Structures are given as structure tokens and as C-alpha cells.
Tab-separated table of C-alpha atoms and ligand atoms in Angstrom:
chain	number	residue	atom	x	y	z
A	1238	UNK	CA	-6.634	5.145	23.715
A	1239	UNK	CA	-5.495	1.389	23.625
A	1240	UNK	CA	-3.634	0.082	21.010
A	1241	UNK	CA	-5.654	-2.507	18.481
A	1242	UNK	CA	-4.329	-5.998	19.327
A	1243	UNK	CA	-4.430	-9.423	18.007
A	1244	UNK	CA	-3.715	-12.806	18.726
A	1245	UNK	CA	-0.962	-13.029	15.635
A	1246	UNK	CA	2.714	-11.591	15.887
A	1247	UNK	CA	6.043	-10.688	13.615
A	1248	UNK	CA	6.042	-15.110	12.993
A	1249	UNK	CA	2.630	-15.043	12.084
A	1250	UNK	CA	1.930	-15.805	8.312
A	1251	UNK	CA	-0.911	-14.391	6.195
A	1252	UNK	CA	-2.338	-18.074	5.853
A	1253	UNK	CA	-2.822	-18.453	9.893
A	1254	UNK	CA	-4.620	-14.763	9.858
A	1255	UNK	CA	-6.837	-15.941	6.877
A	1256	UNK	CA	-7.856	-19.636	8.514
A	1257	UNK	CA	-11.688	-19.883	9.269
A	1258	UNK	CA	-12.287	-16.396	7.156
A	1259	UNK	CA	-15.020	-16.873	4.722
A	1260	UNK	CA	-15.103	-13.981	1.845
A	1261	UNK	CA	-16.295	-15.864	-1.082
A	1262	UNK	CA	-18.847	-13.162	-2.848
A	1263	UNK	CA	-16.754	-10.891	-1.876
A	1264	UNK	CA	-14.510	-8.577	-4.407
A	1265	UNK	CA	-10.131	-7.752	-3.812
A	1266	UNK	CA	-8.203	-5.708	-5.759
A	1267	UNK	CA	-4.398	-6.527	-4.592
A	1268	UNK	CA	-1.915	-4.490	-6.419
A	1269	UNK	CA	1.957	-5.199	-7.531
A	1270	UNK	CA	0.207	-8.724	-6.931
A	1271	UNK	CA	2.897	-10.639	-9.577
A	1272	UNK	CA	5.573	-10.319	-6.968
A	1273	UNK	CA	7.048	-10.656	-3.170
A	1274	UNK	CA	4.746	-10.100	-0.868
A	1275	UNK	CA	1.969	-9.283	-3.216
A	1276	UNK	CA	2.081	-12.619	-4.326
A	1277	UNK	CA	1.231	-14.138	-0.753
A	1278	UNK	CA	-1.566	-11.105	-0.325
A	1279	UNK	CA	-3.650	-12.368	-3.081
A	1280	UNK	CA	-2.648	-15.984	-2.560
A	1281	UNK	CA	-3.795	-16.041	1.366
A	1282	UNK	CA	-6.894	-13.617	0.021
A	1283	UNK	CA	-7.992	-16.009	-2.426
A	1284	UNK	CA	-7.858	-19.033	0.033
A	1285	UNK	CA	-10.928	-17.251	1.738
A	1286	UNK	CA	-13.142	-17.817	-1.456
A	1287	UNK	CA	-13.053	-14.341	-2.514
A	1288	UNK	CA	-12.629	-12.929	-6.165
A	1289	UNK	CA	-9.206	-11.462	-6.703
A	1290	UNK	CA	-7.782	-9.079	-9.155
A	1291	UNK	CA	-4.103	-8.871	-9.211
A	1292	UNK	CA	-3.825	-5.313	-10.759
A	1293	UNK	CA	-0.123	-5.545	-12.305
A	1294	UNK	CA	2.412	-3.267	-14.909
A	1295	UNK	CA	3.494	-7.229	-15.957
A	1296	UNK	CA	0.845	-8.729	-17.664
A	1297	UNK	CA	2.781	-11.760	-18.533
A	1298	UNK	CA	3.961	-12.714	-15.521
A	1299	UNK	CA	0.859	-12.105	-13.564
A	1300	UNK	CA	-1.182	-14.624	-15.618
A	1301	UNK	CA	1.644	-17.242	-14.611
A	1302	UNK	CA	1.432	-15.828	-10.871
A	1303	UNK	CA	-2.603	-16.232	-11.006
A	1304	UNK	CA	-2.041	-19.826	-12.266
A	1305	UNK	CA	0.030	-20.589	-9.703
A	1306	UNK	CA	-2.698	-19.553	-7.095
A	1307	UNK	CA	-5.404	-20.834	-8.822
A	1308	UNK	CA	-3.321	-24.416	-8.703
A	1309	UNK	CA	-2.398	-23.926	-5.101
A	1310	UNK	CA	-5.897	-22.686	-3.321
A	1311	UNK	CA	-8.562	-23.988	-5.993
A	1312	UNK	CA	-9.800	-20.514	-6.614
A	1313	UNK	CA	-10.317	-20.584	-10.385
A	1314	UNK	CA	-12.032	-16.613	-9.788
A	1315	UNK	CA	-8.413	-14.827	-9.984
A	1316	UNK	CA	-8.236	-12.183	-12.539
A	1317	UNK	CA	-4.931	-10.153	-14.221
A	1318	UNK	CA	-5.806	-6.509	-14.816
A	1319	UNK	CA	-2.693	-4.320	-16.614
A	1320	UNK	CA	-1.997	-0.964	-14.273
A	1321	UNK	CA	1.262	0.970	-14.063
A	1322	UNK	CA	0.990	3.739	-11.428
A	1323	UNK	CA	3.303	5.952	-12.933
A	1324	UNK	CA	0.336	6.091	-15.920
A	1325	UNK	CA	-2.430	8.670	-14.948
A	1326	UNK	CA	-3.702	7.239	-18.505
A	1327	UNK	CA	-3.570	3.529	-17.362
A	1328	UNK	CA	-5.044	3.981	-13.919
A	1329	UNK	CA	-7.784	5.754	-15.568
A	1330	UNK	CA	-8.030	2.769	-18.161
A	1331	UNK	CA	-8.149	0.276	-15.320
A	1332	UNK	CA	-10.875	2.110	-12.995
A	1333	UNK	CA	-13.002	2.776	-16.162
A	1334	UNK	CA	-12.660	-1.171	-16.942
A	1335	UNK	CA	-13.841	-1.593	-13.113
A	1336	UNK	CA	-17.874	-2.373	-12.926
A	1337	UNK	CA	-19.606	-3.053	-10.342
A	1338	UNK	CA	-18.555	-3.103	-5.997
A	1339	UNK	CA	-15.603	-3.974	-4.398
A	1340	UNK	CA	-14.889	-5.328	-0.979
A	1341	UNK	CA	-11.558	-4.917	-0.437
A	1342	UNK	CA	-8.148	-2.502	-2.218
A	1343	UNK	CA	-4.663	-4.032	-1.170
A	1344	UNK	CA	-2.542	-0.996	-2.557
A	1345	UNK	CA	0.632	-3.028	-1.973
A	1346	UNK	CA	3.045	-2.216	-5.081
A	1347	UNK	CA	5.594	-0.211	-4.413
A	1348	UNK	CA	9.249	0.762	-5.259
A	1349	UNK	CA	12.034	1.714	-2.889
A	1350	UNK	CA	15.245	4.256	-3.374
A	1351	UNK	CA	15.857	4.832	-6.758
A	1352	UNK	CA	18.824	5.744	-6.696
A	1353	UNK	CA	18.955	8.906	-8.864
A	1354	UNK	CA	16.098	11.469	-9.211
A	1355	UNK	CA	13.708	10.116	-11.732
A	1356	UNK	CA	10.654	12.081	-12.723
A	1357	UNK	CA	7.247	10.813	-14.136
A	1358	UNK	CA	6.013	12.860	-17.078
A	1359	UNK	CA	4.331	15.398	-15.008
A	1360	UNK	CA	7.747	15.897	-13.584
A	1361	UNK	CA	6.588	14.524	-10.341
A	1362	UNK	CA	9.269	12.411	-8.062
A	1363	UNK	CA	8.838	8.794	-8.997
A	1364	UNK	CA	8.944	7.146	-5.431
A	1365	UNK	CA	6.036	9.848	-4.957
A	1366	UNK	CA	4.170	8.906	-7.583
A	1367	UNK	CA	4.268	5.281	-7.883
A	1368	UNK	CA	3.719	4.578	-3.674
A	1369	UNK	CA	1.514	7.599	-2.769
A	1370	UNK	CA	-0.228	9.943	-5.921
A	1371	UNK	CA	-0.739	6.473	-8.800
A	1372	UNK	CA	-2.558	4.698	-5.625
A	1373	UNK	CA	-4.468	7.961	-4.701
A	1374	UNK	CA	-5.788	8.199	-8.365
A	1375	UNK	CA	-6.936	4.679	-8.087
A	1376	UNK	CA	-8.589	4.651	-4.819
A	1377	UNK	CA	-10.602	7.837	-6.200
A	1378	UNK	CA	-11.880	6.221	-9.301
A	1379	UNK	CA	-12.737	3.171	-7.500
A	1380	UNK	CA	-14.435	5.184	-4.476
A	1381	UNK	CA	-18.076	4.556	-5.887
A	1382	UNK	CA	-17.748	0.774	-6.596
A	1383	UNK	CA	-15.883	0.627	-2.711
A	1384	UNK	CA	-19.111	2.424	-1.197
A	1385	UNK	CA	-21.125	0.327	-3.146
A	1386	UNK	CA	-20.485	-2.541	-0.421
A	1387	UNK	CA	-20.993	-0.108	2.744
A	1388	UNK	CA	-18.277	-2.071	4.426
A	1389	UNK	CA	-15.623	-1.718	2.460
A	1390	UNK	CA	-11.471	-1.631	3.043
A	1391	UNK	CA	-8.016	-0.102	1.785
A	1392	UNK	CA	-5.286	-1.831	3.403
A	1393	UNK	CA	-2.273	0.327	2.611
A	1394	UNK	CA	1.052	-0.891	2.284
A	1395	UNK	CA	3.393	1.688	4.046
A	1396	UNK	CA	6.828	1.022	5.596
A	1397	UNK	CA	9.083	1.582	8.730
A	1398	UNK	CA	11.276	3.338	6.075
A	1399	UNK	CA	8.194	6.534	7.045
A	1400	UNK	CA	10.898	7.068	10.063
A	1401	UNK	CA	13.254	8.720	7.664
A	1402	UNK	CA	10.527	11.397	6.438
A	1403	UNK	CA	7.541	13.412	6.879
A	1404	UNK	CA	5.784	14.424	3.593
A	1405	UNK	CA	8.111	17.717	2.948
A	1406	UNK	CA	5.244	20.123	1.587
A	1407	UNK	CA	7.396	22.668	0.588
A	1408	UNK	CA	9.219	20.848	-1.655
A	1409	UNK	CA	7.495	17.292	-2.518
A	1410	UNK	CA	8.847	16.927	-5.651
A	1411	UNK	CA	12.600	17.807	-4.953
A	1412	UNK	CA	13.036	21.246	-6.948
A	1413	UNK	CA	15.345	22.669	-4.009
A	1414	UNK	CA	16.577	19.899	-1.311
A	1415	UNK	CA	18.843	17.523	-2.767
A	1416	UNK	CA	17.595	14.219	-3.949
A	1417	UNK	CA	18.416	11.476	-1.863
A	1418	UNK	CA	16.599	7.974	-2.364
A	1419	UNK	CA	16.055	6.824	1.422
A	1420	UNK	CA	14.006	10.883	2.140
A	1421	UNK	CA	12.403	10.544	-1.067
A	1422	UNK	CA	10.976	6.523	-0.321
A	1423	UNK	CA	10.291	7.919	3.472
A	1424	UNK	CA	8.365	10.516	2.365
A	1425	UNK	CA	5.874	8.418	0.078
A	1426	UNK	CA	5.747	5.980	2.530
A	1427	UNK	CA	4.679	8.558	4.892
A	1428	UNK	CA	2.260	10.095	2.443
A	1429	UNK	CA	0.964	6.428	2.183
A	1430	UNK	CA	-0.355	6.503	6.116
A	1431	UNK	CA	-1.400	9.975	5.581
A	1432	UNK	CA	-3.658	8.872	2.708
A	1433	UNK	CA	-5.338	5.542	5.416
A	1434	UNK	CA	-5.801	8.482	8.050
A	1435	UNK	CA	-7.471	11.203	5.203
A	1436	UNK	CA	-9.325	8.659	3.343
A	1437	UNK	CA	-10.954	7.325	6.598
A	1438	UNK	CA	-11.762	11.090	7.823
A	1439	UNK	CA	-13.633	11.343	4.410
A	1440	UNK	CA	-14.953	8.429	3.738
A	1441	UNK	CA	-15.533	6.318	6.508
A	1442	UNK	CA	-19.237	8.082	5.988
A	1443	UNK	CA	-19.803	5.906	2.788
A	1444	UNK	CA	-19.199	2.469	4.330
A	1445	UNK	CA	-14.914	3.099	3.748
A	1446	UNK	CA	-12.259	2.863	5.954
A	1447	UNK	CA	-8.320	2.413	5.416
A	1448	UNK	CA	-5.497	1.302	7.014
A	1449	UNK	CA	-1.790	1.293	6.680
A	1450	UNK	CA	0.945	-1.148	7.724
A	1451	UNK	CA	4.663	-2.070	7.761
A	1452	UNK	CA	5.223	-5.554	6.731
A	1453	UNK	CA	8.143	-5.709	7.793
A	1454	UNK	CA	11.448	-7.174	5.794
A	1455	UNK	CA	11.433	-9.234	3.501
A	1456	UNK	CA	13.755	-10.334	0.480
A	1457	UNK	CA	12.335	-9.461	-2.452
A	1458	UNK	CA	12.610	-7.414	-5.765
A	1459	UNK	CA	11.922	-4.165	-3.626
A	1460	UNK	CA	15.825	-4.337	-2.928
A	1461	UNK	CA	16.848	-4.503	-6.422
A	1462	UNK	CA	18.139	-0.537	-6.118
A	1463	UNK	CA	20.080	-1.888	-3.108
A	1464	UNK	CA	22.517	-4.411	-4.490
A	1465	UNK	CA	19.346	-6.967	-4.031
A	1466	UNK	CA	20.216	-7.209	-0.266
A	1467	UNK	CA	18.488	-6.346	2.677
A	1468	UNK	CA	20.327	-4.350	5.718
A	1469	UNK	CA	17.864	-6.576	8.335
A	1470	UNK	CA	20.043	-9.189	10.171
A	1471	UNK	CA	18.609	-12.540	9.234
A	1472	UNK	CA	16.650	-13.167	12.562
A	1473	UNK	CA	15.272	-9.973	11.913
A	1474	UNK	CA	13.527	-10.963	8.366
A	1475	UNK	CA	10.591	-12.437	7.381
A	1476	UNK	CA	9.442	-14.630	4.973
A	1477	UNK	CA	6.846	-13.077	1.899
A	1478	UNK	CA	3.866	-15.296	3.802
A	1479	UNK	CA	5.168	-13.581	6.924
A	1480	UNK	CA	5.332	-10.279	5.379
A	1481	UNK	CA	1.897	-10.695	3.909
A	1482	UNK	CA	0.017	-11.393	7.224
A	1483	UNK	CA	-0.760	-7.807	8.472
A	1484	UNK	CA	-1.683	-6.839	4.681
A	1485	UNK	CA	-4.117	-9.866	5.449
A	1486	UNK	CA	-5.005	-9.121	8.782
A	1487	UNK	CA	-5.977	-5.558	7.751
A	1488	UNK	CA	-7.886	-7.103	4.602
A	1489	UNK	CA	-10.043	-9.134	6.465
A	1490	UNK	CA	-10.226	-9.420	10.512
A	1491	UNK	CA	-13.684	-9.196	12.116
A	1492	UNK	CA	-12.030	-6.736	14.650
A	1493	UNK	CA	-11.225	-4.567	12.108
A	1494	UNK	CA	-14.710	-4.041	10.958
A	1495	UNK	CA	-15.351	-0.042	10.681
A	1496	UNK	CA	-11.787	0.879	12.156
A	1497	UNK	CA	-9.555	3.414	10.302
A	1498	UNK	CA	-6.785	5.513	10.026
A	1499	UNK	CA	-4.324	3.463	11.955
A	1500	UNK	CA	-0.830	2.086	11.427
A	1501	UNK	CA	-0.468	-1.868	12.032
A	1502	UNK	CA	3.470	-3.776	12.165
A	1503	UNK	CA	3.532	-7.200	13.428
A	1504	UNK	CA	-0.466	-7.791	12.536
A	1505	UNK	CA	-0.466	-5.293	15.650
A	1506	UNK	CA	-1.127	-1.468	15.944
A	1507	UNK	CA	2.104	0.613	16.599
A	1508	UNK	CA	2.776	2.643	19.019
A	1509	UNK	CA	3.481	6.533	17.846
A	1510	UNK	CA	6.886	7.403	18.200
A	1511	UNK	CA	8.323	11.240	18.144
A	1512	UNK	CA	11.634	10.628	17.411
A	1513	UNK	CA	13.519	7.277	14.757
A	1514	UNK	CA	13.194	4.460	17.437
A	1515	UNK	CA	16.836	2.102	17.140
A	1516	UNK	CA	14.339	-1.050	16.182
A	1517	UNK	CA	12.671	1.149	13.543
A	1518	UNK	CA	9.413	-0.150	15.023
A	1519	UNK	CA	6.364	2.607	16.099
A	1520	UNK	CA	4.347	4.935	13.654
A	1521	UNK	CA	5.775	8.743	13.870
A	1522	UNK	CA	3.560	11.260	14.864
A	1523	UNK	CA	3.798	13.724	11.632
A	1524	UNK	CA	2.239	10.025	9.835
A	1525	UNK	CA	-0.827	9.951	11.737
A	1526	UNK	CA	-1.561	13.842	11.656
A	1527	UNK	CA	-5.008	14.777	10.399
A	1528	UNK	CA	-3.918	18.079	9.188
A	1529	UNK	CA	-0.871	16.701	7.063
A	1530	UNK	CA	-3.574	14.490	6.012
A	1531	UNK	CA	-5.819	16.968	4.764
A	1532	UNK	CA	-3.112	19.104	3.465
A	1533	UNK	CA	-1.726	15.711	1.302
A	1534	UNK	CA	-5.115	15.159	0.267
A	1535	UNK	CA	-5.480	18.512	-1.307
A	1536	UNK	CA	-2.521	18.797	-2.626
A	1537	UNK	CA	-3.202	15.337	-4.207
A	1538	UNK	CA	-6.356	16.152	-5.845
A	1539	UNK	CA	-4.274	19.665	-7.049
A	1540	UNK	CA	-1.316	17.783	-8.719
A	1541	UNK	CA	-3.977	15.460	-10.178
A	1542	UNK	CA	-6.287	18.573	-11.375
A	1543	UNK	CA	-3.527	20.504	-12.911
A	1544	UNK	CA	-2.508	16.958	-14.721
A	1545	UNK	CA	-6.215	16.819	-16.109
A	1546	UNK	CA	-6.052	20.309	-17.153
B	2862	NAP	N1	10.173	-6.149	1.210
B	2862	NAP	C1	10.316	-5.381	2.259
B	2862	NAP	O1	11.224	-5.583	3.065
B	2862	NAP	C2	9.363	-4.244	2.495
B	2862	NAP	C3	9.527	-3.481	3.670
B	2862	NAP	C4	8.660	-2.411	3.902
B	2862	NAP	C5	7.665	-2.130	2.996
B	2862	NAP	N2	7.535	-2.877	1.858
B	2862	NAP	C6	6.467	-2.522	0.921
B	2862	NAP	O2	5.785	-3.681	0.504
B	2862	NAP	C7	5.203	-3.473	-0.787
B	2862	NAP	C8	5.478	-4.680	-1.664
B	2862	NAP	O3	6.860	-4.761	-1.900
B	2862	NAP	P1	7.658	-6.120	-2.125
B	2862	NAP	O4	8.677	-6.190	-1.060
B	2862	NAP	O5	6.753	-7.245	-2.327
B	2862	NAP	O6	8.460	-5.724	-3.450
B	2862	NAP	P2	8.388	-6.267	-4.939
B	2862	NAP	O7	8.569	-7.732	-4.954
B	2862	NAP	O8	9.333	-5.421	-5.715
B	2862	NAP	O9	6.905	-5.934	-5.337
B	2862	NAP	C9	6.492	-4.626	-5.644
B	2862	NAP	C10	5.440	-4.708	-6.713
B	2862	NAP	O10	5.070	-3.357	-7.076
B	2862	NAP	C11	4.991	-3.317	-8.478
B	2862	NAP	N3	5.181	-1.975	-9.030
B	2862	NAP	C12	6.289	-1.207	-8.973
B	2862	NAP	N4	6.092	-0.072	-9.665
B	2862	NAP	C13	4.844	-0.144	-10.175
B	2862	NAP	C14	4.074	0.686	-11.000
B	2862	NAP	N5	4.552	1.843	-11.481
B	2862	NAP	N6	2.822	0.307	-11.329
B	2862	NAP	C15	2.316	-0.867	-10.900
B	2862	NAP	N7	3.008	-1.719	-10.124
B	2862	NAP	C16	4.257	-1.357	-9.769
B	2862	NAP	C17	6.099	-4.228	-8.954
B	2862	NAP	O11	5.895	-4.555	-10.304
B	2862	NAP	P3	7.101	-5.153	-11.175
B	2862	NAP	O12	7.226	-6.580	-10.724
B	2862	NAP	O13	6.583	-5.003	-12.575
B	2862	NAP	O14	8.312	-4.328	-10.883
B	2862	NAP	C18	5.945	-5.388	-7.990
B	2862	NAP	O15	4.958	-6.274	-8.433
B	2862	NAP	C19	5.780	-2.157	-1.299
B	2862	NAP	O16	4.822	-1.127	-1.163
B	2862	NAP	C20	6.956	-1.899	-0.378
B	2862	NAP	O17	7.257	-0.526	-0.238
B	2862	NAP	C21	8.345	-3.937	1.605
């Protein structure tokens, strides 16, 4: 099949992709929205007229963030919600809070190589938790109010760092293999594809599709576990408006409309890759599997089941 293309590139920022889009009425949830590329997401997203929710662990510094958007588009609908992904209890406590449909889910926050094994409470790996299972939790609670619109989105924010892992189903949460921080933020990025390619197989029935993306790299808190410096040669980097534009793209481009389960870099789709490319660029082929898919999903709802019980 041909690969989805656009008429936007790697310079292309999320404000070109949004220009002439028209979304007011419509509903966005954008997550780790008080920060890098988040920021721009929701910015660019709320330039179209629609209603954004900037779903964020900082309260605080969100309302300054949604301020500053409000003052730079004119959108006074921009809303601070607290969620911390690690927090089965908070996710709950934000999808309960949820009424009525949404349009569009940016699951954008993420974190990248901690560097020493950290568990959540559960005693599941944090990476894991935070980029793939908190964002699972929350797409599930919010799947009724999603197929309330029967055109709804997930834009998932993945990574080329997926290169360095499949989802390791033998031993997700790093009881045998030794914990290293660039597997461990592969393999959640992975799982993050996974979940655009399972929840499309599922839901793309009820009016939902999903797709994932690399936005590429970008200086930004993300790095913070790596001396606050990115390994990308300058000429190589983007800016956070730059690294927002396929989030954007993905959120809202006509062509998009009822497409799923792909992987986007460069506000194009990727070519699928068997083997870690040089350039990083392409989508491996364990990322796009619908059987890992299904098998993540299960194992999903089991590590979220057994939390429950
Ligand atoms: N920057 C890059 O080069 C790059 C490359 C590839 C992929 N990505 C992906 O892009 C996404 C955005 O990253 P960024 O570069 O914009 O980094 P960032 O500036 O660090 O933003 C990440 C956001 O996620 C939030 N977050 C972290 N843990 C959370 C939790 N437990 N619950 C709720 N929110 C949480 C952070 O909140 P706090 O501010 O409270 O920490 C922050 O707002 C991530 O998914 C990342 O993996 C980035």
C-alpha cells in the first residue's frame, strides 16, 4: 500500500498544518500540555477555535501556560485539568470529572530514560507506565465520550527511540533482564504505536481511530535524565512548533479522516523498517504488528484488572 503523504515536511510547524482548519465546537484533550512540545500542541489546537483541556500533573504552571495561549490565540475556552499517569486513582478522578463528547485525545506527555529502575506502586516500570499503561487507562475511560462524536481521534505521541525495543512480553516490567533506561523508554514507546494500531482494530467501529507519531527532536525537559542535552546535531533538531506539527497534523487533517493505526515522522507516514535504520527514521515492523497489539492490549486491561482487584 502507499504511504499517507502530505504537503508539510521535518520544517513544517504545527501553526502552518493548523492554517484554514476550523474546529471551534469541537472538544481536545492534549496531555503533558504545560510543557515542550505540548505546549505548541494545544497552542496550534486552540488557534482552530476548538475547546482545549491541557490535562497536566502541574496544576500551577498549566494555568500560567493556558494564559499564555489564551493571550496569544484569543481562545478564552482553554481549560487546566490535574492528571498524573503514574495515578490509576487520578486518571480515574479525571475521566470521572469528564462529561460529555470529545473530538480529539493528544496523549503527548511522556518521560524518557530514567536512569535507574523506578517502579510505580503496582510495581510496574515507570517509563511503562507513565508513556504506555497511565494513557491506556485514560483512553478507556474516555472511550464513551470519544464515540460520542462518531469521528473521533487519538493522536499518540511515540518516538524514533521505538528502534531500540519491541514490547518484551516476557518480561515488561524488568523482573529478569537488566534495567537499562534507553530498552525500557523503547519499549513504551513501542507499546505506544501498538496501542494507535489495537485501539483502531477495536474501535474504529465506534467512530475512533488513532495514530502514532515521532516528533522528532526537540530541546526540552524530556532530556532532563540526559544532562538536559540532546545527542541530535543541531541541523538535525527542531523547534517545539516544529515538533508539534505532526501531533497537529494527526489531530486535525481532512486526509486523515477515518485512517488508523499508522506511524507518522515528518507530518508524513514512515516507512517500516526491519532492522535500526542509521537516521533513526522508519516505523519497525514488531510496532505495527496486530498481534503484539492484541497481546499489549490484553495484557493492558490484565495489569489494570489485577490493580482494580
Ligand atoms: N523532545 C524530543 O526530542 C522528543 C523526541 C521523541 C519523542 N518525544 C515525545 O514527545 C512527548 C512530549 O515530550 P516533550 O519533549 O515535550 O517533553 P517535556 O517538555 O518533558 O514534556 C513532557 C510532559 O509530560 C508530562 N508528564 C511526565 N510524566 C507525567 C505523568 N506521570 N503524568 C502526567 N504528565 C506527565 C510532563 O509533566 P511535568 O512538566 O510535570 O514533568 C510534561 O508536561 C513525550 O511523549 C516524548 O516521549 C519527544
Amino acid at each position: 500500500m502507499d504511504l499517507i503523504t502530505t504537503e508539510f515536511g521535518f520544517s513544517s510547524t504545527a501553526d502552518e498544518v493548523a492554517k484554514g482548519i476550523d474546529l471551534t465546537g469541537k472538544r481536545v484533550i492534549v496531555t503533558g500540555a504545560a510543557s515542550g512540545i505540548g505546549i505548541e500542541t494545544a497552542r496550534s489546537l486552540a488557534r482552530t477555535g476548538a475547546e482545549v483541556t491541557m490535562a497536566v500533573r502541574n496544576v500551577e504552571v498549566g494555568h500560567k501556560v493556558a494564559d499564555d495561549i489564551t493571550a496569544t490565540t484569543g481562545n478564552d475556552r482553554i481549560y487546566v485539568a490535574s492528571l498524573d499517569l503514574t495515578d490509576l486513582d487520578s486518571v480515574h478522578s479525571f475521566v470521572t470529572k469528564w462529561t460529555g463528547p470529545l473530538h480529539i485525545l493528544v496523549n503527548n506527555a511522556g518521560v524518557m530514560a530514567i536512569p535507574e529502575l523506578q517502579r510505580s506502586p503496582q510495581g510496574w516500570e515507570m517509563q511503562f507506565v507513565t508513556n504506555h499503561l497511565g494513557h491506556f487507562a485514560l483512553a478507556l475511560g474516555l472511550h464513551d465520550a470519544l464515540a460520542a462524536d462518531g469521528a473521533a481521534r487519538i493522536v499518540v505521541v511515540a518516538s524514533s527511540g521505538h528502534l531500540f525495543s519491541p514490547v518484551v512480553f516476557d518480561d515488561i516490567q524488568y523482573n529478569f533482564r537488566t534495567y537499562d533506561p534507553r530498552s525500557a523508554y523503547g519499549q513504551s514507546k513501542t507499546a505506544d504505536i501498538l496501542f494507535a494500531v489495537g485501539a483502531t482494530a477495536r474501535w474504529a467501529k465506534d467512530g475512533i481511530t488513532a495514530n502514532a507519531l515521532n516528533p522528532g527532536a526537540i530541546a526540552t525537559n524530556l532530556q532532563r535524565h540526559n544532562g538536559g542535552k540532546l545527542a541530535t546535531p543541531p541541523e538535525l533538531q527542531k523547534t517545539p512548533q516544529q515538533g508539534a506539527a505532526t501531533s497537529v497534523l494527526l489531530a486535525t487533517s481532512p486526509l486523515l479522516e477515518g485512517i488508523g493505526g499508522h506511524y507518522f515522522e515528518n507530518c508524513n507516514e514512515a516507512m517500516t523498517v526491519t532492522s535500526r535504520p542509521s537516521n533513526y527514521e522508519g516505523v519497525a515492523a514488531y510496532a505495527l504488528d496486530l498481534e503484539n497489539a492484541n497481546r499489549l492490549w490484553d495484557v493492558s486491561v490484565d495489569l489494570l484488572d489485577q490493580r482494580a482487584r
